[in-house]
PDB file of N, CA and C in Angstrom:
ATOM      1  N   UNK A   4      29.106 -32.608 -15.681  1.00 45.00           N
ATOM      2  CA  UNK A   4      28.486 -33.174 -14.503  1.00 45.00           C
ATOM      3  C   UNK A   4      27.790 -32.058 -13.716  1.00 45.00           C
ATOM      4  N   UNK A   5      26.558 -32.023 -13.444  1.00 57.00           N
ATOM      5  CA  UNK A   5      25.793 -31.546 -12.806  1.00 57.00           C
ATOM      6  C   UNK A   5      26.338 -31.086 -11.216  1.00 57.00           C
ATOM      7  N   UNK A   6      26.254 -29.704 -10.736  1.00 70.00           N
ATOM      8  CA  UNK A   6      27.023 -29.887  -9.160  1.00 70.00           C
ATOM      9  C   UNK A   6      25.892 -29.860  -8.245  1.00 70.00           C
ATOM     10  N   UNK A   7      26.360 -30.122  -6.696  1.00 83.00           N
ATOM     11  CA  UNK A   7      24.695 -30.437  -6.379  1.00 83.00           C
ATOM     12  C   UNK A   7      24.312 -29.219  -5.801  1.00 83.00           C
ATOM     13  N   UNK A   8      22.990 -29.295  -5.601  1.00 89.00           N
ATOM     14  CA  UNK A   8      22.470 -28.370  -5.294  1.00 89.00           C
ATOM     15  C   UNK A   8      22.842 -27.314  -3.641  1.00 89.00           C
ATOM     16  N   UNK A   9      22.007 -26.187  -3.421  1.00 92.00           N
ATOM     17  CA  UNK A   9      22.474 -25.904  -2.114  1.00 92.00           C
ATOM     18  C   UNK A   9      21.552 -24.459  -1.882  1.00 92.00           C
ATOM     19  N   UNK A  10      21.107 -24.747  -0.594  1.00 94.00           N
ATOM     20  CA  UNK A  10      20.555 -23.717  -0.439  1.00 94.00           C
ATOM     21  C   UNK A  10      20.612 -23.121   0.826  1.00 94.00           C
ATOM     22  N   UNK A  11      20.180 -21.646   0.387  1.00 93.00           N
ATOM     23  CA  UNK A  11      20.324 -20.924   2.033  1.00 93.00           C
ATOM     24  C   UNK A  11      19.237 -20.500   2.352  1.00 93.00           C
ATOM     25  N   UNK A  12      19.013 -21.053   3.737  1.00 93.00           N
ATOM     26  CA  UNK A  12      17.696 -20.837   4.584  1.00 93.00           C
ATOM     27  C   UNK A  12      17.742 -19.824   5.775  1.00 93.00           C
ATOM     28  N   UNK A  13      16.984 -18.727   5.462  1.00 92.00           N
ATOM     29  CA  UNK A  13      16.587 -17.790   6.511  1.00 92.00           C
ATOM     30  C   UNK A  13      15.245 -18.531   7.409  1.00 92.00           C
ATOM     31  N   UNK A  14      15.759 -17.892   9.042  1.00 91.00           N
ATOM     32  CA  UNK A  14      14.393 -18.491   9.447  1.00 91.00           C
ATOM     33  C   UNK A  14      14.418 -17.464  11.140  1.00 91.00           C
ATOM     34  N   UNK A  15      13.367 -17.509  11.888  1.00 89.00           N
ATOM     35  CA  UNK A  15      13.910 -16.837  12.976  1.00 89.00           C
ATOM     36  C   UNK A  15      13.529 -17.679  14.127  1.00 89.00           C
ATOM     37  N   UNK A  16      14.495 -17.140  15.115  1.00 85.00           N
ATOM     38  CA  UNK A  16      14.457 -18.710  16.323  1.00 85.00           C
ATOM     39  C   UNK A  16      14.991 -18.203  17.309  1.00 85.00           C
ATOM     40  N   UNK A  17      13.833 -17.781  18.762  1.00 83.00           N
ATOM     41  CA  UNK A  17      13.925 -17.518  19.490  1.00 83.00           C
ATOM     42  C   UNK A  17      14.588 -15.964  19.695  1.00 83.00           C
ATOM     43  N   UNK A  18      14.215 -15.214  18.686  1.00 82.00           N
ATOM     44  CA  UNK A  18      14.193 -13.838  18.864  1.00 82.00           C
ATOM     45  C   UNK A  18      15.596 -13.476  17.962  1.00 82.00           C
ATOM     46  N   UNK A  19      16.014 -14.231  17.007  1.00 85.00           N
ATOM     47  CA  UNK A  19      17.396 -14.123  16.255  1.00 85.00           C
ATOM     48  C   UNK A  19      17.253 -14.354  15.048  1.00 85.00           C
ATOM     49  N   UNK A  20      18.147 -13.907  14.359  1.00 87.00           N
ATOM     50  CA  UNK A  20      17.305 -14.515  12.879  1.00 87.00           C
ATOM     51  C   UNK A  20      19.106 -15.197  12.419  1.00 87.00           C
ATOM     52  N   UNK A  21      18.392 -16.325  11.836  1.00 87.00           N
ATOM     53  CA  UNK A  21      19.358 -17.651  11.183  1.00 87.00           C
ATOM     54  C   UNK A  21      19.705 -17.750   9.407  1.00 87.00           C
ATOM     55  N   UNK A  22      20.624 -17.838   9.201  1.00 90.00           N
ATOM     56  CA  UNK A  22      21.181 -17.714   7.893  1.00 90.00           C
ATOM     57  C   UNK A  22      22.080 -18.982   7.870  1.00 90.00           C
ATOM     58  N   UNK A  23      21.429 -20.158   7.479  1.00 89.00           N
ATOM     59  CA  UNK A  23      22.436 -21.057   7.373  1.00 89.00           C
ATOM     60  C   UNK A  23      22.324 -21.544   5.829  1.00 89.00           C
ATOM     61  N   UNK A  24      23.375 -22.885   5.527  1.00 91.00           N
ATOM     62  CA  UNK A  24      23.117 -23.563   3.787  1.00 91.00           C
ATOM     63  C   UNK A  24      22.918 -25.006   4.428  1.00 91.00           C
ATOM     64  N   UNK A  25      22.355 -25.333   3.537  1.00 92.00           N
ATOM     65  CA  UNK A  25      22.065 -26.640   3.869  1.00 92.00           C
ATOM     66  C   UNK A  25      21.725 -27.825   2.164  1.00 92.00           C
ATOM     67  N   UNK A  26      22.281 -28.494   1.980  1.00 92.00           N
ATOM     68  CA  UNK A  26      22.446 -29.138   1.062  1.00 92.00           C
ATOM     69  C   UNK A  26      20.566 -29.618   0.066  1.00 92.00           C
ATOM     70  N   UNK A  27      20.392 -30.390   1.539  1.00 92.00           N
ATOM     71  CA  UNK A  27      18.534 -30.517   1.115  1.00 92.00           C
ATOM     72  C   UNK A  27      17.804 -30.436   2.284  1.00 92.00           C
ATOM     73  N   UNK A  28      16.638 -29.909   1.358  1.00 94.00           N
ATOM     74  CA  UNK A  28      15.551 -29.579   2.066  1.00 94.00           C
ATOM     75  C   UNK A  28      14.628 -29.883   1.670  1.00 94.00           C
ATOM     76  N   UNK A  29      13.094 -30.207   2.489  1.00 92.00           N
ATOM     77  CA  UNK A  29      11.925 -30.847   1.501  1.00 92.00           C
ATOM     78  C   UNK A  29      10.476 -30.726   2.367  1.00 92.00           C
ATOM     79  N   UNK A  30       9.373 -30.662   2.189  1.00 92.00           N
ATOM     80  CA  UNK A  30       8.459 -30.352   2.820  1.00 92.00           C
ATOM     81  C   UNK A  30       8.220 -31.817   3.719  1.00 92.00           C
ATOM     82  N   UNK A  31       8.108 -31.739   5.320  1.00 89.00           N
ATOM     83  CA  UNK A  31       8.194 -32.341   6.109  1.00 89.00           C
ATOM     84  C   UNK A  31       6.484 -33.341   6.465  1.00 89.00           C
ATOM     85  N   UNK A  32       6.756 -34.730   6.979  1.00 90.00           N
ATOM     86  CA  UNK A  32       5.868 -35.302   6.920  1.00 90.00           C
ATOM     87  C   UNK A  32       4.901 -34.822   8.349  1.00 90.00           C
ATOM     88  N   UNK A  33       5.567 -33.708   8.795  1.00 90.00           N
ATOM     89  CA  UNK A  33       4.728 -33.159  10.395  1.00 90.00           C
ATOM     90  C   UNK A  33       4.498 -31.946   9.784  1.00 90.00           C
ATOM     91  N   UNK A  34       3.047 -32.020   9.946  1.00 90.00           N
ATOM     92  CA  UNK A  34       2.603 -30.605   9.503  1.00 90.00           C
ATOM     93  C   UNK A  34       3.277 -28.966   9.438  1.00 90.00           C
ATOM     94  N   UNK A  35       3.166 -28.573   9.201  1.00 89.00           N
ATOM     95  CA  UNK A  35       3.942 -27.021   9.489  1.00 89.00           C
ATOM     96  C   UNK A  35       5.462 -27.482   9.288  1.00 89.00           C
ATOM     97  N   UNK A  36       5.880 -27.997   9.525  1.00 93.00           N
ATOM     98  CA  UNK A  36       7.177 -27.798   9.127  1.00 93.00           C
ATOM     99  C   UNK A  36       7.951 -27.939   8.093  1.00 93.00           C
ATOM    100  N   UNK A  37       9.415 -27.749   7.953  1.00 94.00           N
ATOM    101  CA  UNK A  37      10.763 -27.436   6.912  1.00 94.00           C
ATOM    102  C   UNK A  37      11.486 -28.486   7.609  1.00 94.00           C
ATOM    103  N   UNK A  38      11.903 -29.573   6.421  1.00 94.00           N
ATOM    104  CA  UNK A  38      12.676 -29.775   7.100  1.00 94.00           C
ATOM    105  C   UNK A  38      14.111 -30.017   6.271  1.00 94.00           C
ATOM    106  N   UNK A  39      14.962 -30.065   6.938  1.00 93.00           N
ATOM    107  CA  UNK A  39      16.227 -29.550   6.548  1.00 93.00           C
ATOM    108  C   UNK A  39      17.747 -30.490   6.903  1.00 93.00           C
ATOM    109  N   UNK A  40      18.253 -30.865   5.525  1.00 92.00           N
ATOM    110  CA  UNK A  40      19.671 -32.024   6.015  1.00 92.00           C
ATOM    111  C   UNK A  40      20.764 -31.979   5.517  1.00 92.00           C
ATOM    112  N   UNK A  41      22.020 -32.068   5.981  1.00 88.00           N
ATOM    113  CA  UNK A  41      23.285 -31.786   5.607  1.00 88.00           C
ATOM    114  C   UNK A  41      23.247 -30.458   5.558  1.00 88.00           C
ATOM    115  N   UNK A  42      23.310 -29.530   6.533  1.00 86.00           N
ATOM    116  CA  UNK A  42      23.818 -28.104   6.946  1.00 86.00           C
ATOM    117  C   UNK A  42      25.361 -28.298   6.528  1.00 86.00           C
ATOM    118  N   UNK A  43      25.754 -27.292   6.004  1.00 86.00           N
ATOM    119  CA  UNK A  43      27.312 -27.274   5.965  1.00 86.00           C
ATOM    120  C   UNK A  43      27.413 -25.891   6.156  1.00 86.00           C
ATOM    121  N   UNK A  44      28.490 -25.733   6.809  1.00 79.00           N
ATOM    122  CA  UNK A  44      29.589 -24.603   7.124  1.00 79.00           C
ATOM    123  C   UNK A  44      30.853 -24.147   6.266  1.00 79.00           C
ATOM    124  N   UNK A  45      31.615 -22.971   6.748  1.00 70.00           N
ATOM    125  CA  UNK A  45      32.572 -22.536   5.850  1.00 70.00           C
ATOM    126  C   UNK A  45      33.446 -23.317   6.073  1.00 70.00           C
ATOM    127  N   UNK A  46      34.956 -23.144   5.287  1.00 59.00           N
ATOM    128  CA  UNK A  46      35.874 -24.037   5.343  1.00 59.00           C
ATOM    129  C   UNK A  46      36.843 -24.293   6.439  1.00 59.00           C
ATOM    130  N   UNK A  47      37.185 -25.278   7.142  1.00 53.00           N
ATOM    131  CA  UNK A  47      38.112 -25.290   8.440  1.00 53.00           C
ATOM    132  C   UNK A  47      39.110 -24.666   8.850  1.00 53.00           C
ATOM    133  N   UNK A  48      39.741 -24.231   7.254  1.00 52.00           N
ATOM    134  CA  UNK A  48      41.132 -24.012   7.233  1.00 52.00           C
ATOM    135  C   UNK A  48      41.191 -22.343   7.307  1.00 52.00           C
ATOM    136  N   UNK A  49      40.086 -22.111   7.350  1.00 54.00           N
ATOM    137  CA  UNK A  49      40.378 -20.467   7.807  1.00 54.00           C
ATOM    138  C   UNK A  49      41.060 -19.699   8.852  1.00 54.00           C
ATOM    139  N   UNK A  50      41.662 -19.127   8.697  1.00 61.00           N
ATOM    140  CA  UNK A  50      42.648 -18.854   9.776  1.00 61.00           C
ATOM    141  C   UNK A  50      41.148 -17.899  10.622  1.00 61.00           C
ATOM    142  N   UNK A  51      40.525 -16.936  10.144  1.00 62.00           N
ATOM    143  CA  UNK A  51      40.122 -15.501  10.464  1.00 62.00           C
ATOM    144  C   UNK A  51      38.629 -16.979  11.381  1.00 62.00           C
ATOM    145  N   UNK A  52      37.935 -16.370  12.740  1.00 65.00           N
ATOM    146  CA  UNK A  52      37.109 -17.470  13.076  1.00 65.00           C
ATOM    147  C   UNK A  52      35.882 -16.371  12.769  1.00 65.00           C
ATOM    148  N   UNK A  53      35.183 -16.690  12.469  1.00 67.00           N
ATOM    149  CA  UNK A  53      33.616 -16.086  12.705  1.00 67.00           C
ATOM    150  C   UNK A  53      32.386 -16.825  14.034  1.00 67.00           C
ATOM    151  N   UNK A  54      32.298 -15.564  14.648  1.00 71.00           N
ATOM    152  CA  UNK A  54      32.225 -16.257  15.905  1.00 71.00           C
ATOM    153  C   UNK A  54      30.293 -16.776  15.916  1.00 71.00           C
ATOM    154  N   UNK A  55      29.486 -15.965  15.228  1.00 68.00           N
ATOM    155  CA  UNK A  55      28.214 -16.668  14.685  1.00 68.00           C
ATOM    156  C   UNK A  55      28.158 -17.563  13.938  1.00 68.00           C
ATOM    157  N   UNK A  56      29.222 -18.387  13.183  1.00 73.00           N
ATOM    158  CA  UNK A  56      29.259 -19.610  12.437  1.00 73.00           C
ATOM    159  C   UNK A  56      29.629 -20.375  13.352  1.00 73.00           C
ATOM    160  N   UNK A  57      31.091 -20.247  14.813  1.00 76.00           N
ATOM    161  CA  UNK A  57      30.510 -20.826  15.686  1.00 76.00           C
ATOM    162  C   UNK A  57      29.687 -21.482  16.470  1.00 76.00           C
ATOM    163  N   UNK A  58      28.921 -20.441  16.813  1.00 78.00           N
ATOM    164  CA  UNK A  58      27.565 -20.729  17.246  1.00 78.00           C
ATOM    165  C   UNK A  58      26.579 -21.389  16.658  1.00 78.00           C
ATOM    166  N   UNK A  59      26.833 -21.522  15.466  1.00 79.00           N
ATOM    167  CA  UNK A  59      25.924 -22.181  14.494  1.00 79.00           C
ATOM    168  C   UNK A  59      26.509 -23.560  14.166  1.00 79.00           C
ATOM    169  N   UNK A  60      27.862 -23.830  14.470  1.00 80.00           N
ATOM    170  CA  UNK A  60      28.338 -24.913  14.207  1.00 80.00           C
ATOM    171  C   UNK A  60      28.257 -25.913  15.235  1.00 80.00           C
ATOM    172  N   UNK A  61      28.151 -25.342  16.479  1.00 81.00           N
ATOM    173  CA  UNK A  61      28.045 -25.912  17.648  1.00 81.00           C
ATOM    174  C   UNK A  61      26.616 -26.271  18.067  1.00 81.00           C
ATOM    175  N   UNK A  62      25.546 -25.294  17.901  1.00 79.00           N
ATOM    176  CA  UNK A  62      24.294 -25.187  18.075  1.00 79.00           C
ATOM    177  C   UNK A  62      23.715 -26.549  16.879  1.00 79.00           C
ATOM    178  N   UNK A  63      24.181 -26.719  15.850  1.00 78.00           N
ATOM    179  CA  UNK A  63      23.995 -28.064  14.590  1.00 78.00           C
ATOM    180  C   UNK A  63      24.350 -29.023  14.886  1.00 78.00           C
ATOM    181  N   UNK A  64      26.081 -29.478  15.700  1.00 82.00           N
ATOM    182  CA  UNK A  64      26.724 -30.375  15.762  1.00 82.00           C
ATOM    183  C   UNK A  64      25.822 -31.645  16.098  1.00 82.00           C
ATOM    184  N   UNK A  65      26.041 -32.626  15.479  1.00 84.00           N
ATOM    185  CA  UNK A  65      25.561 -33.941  15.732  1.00 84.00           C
ATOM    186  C   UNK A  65      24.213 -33.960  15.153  1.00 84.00           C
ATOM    187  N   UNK A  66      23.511 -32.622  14.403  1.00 84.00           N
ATOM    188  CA  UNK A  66      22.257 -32.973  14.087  1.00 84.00           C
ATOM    189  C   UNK A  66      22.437 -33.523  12.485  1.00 84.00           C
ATOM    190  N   UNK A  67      21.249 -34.516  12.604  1.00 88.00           N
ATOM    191  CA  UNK A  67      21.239 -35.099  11.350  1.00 88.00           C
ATOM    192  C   UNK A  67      20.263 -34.550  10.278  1.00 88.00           C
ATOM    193  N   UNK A  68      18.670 -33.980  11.266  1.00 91.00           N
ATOM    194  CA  UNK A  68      17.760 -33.446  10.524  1.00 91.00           C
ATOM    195  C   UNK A  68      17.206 -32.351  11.372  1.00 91.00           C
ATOM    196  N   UNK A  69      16.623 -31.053  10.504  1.00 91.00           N
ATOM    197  CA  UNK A  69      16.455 -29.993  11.346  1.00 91.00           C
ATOM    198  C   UNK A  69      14.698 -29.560  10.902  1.00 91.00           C
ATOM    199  N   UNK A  70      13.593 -29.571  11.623  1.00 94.00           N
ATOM    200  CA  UNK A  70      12.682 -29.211  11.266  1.00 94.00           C
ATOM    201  C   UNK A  70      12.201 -27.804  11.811  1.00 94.00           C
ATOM    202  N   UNK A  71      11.732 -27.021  10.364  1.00 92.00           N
ATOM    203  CA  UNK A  71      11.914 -25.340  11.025  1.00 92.00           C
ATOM    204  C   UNK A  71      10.461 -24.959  11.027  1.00 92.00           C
ATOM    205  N   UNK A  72       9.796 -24.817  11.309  1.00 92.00           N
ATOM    206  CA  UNK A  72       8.136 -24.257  11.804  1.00 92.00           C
ATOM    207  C   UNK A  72       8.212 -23.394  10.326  1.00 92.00           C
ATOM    208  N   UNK A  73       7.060 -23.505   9.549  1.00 91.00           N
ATOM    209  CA  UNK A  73       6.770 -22.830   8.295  1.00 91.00           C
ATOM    210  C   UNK A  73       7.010 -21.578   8.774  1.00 91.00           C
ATOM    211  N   UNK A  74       6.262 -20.751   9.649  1.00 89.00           N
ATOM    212  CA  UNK A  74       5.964 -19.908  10.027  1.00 89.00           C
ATOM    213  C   UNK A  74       6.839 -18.964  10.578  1.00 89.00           C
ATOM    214  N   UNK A  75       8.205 -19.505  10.970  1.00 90.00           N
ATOM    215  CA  UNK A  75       9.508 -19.467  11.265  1.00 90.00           C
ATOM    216  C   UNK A  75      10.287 -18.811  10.354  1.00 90.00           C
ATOM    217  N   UNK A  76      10.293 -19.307   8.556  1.00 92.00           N
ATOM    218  CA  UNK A  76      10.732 -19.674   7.757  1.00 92.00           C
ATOM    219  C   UNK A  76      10.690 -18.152   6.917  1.00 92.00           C
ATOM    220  N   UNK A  77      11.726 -17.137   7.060  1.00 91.00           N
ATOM    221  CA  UNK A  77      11.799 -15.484   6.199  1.00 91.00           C
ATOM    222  C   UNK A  77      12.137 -16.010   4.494  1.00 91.00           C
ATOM    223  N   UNK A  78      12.738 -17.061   3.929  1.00 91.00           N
ATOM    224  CA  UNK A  78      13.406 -17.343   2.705  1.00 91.00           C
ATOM    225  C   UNK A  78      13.957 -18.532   2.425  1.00 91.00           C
ATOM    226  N   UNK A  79      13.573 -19.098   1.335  1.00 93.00           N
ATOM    227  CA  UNK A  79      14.965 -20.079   1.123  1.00 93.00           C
ATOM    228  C   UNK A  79      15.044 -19.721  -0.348  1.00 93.00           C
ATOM    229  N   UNK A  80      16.565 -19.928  -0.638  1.00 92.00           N
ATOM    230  CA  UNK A  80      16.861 -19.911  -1.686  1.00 92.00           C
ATOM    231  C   UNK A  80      17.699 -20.410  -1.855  1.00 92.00           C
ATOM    232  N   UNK A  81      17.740 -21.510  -3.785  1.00 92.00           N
ATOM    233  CA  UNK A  81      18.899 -21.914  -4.258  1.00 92.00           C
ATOM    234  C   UNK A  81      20.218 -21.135  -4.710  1.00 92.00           C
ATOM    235  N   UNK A  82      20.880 -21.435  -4.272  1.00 91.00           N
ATOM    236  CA  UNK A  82      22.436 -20.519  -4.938  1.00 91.00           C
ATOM    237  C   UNK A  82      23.544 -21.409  -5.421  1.00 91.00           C
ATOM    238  N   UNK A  83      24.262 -20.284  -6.195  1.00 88.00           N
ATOM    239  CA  UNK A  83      25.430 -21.138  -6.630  1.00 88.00           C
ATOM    240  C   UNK A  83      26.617 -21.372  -5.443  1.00 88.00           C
ATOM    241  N   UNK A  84      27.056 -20.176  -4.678  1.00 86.00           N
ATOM    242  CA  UNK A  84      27.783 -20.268  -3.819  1.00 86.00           C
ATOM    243  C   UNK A  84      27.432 -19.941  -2.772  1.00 86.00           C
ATOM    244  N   UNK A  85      28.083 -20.944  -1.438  1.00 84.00           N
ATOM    245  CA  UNK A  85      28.245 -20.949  -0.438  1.00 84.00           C
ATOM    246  C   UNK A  85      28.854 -19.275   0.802  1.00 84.00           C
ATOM    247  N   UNK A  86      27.657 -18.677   0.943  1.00 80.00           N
ATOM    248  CA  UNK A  86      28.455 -17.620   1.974  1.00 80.00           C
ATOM    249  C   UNK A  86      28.376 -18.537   3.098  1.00 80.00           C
ATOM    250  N   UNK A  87      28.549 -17.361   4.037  1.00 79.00           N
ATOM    251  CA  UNK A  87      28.883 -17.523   6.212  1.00 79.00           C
ATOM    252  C   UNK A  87      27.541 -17.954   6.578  1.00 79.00           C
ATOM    253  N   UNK A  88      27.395 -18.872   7.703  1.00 79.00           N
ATOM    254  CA  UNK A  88      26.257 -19.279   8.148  1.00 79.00           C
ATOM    255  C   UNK A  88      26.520 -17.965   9.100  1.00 79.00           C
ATOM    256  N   UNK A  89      25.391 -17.406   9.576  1.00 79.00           N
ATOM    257  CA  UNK A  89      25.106 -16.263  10.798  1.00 79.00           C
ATOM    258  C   UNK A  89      24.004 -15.888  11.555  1.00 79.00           C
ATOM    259  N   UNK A  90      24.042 -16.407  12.863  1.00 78.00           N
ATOM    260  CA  UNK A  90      22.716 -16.184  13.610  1.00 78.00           C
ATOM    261  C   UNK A  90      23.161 -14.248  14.161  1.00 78.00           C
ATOM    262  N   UNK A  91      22.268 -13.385  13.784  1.00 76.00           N
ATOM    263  CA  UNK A  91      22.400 -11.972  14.783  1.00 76.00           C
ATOM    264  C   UNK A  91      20.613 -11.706  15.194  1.00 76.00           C
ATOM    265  N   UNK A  92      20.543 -10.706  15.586  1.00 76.00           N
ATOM    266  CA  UNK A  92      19.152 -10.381  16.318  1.00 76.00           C
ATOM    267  C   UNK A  92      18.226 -10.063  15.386  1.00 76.00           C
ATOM    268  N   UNK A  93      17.346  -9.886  15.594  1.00 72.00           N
ATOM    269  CA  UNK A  93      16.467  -9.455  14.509  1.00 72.00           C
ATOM    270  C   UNK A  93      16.016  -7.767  14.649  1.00 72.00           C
ATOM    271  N   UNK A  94      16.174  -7.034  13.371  1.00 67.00           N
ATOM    272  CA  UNK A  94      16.082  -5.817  13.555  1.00 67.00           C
ATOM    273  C   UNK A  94      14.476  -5.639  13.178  1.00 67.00           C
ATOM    274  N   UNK A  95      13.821  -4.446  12.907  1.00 56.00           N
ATOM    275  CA  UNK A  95      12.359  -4.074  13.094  1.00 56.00           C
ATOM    276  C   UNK A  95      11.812  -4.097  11.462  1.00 56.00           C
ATOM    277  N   UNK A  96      12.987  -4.619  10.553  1.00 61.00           N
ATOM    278  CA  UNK A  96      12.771  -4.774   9.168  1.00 61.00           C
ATOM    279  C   UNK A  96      12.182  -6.089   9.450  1.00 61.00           C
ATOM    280  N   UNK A  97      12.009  -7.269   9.972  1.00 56.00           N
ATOM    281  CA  UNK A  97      11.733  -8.564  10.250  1.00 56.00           C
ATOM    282  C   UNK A  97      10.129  -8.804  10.372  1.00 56.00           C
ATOM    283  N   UNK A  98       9.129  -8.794   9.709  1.00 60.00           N
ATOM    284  CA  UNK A  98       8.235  -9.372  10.492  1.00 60.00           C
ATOM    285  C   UNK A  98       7.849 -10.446  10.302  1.00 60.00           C
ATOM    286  N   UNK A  99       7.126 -11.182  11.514  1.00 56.00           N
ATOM    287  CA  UNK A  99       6.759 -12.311  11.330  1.00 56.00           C
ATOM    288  C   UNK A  99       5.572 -13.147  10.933  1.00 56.00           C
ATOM    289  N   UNK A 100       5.287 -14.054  10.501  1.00 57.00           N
ATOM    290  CA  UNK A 100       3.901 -14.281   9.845  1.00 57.00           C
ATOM    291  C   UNK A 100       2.650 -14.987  10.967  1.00 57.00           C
ATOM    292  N   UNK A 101       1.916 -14.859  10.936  1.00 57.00           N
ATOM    293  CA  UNK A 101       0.990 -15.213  12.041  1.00 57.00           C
ATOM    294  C   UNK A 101       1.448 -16.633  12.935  1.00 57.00           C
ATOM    295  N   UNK A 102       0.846 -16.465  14.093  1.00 56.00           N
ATOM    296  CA  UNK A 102       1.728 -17.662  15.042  1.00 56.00           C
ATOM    297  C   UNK A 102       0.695 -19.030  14.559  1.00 56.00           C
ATOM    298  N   UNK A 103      -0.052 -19.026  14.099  1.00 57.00           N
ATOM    299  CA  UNK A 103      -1.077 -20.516  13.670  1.00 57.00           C
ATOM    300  C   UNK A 103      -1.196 -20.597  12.703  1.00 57.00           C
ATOM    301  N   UNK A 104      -1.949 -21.880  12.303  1.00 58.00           N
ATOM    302  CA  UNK A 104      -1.664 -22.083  10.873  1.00 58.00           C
ATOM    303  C   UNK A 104      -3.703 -22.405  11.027  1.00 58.00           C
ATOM    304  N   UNK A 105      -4.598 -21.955  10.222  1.00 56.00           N
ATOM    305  CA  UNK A 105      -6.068 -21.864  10.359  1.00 56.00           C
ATOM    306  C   UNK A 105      -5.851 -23.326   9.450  1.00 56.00           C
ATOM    307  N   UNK A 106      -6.759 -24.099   9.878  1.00 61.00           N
ATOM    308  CA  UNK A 106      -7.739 -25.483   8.966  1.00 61.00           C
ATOM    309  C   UNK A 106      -9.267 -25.414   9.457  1.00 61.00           C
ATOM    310  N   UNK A 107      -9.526 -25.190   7.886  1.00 65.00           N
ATOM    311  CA  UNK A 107     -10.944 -25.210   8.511  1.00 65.00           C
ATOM    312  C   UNK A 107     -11.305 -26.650   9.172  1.00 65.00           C
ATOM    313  N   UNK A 108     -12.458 -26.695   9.750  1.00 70.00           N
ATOM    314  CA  UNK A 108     -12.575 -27.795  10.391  1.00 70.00           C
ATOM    315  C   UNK A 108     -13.297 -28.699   9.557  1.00 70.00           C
ATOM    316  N   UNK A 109     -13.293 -30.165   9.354  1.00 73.00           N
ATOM    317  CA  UNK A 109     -13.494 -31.596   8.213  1.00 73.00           C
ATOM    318  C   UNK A 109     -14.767 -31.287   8.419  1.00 73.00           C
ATOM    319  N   UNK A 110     -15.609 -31.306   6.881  1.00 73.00           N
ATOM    320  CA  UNK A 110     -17.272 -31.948   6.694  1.00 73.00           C
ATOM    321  C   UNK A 110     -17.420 -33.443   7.170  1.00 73.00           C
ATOM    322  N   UNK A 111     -18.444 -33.513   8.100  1.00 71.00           N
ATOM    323  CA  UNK A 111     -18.881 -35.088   8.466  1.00 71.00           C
ATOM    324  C   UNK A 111     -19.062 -35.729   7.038  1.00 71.00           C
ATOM    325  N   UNK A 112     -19.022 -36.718   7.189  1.00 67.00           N
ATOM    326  CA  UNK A 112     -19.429 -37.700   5.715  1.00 67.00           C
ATOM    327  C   UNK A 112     -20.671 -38.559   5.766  1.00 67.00           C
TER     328      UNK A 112
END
């Protein structure tokens, strides 16, 4: 039996950069964006807390779908296993890709 898929999405948001997994993901019907469903976290039963999976668990709670600005978006990748979701700052290795997205403008018909 096939296991399902899972992936981890880098992205940066509001001056932090985000490392979460999220089950699926798929190119969004609003332009520019990622969008993104069933985020999951590490396991409950951990004694040790990680206090940026916190934040990430709390900052998600109740969301059903997450749309991330392309432009936002450092990586995604499929993996086999599940690490730590972790929001920290962004260091000067980070850059970001232009703030617009250019269309040229439509030929009249």
């Amino acid at each position: 039996m096939a296991s399902e898929k899972l992936y981890k999405i880098q992205f940066q948001n509001k001056g932090e950069f985000y490392e979460i997994y999220a089950k699926n993901i798929f190119q969004s019907d609003i332009f520019g964006f990622v969008g993104i469903e069933n985020v999951v976290f590490g396991s409950q039963s951990s004694i040790v807390v990680d206090p940026g999976e916190e934040k990430l668990k709390k900052e998600f709670s109740g969301v059903k779908r997450s749309y991330i600005p392309m432009h936002a978006v450092i990586r995604i990748d499929e993996v086999d296993k599940q690490g730590s979701a972790k929001v920290s700052d962004i260091d000067s290795k980070v850059t970001p890709f232009p703030g617009s997205v250019y269309m040229p403008p439509s030929k009249p018909k």
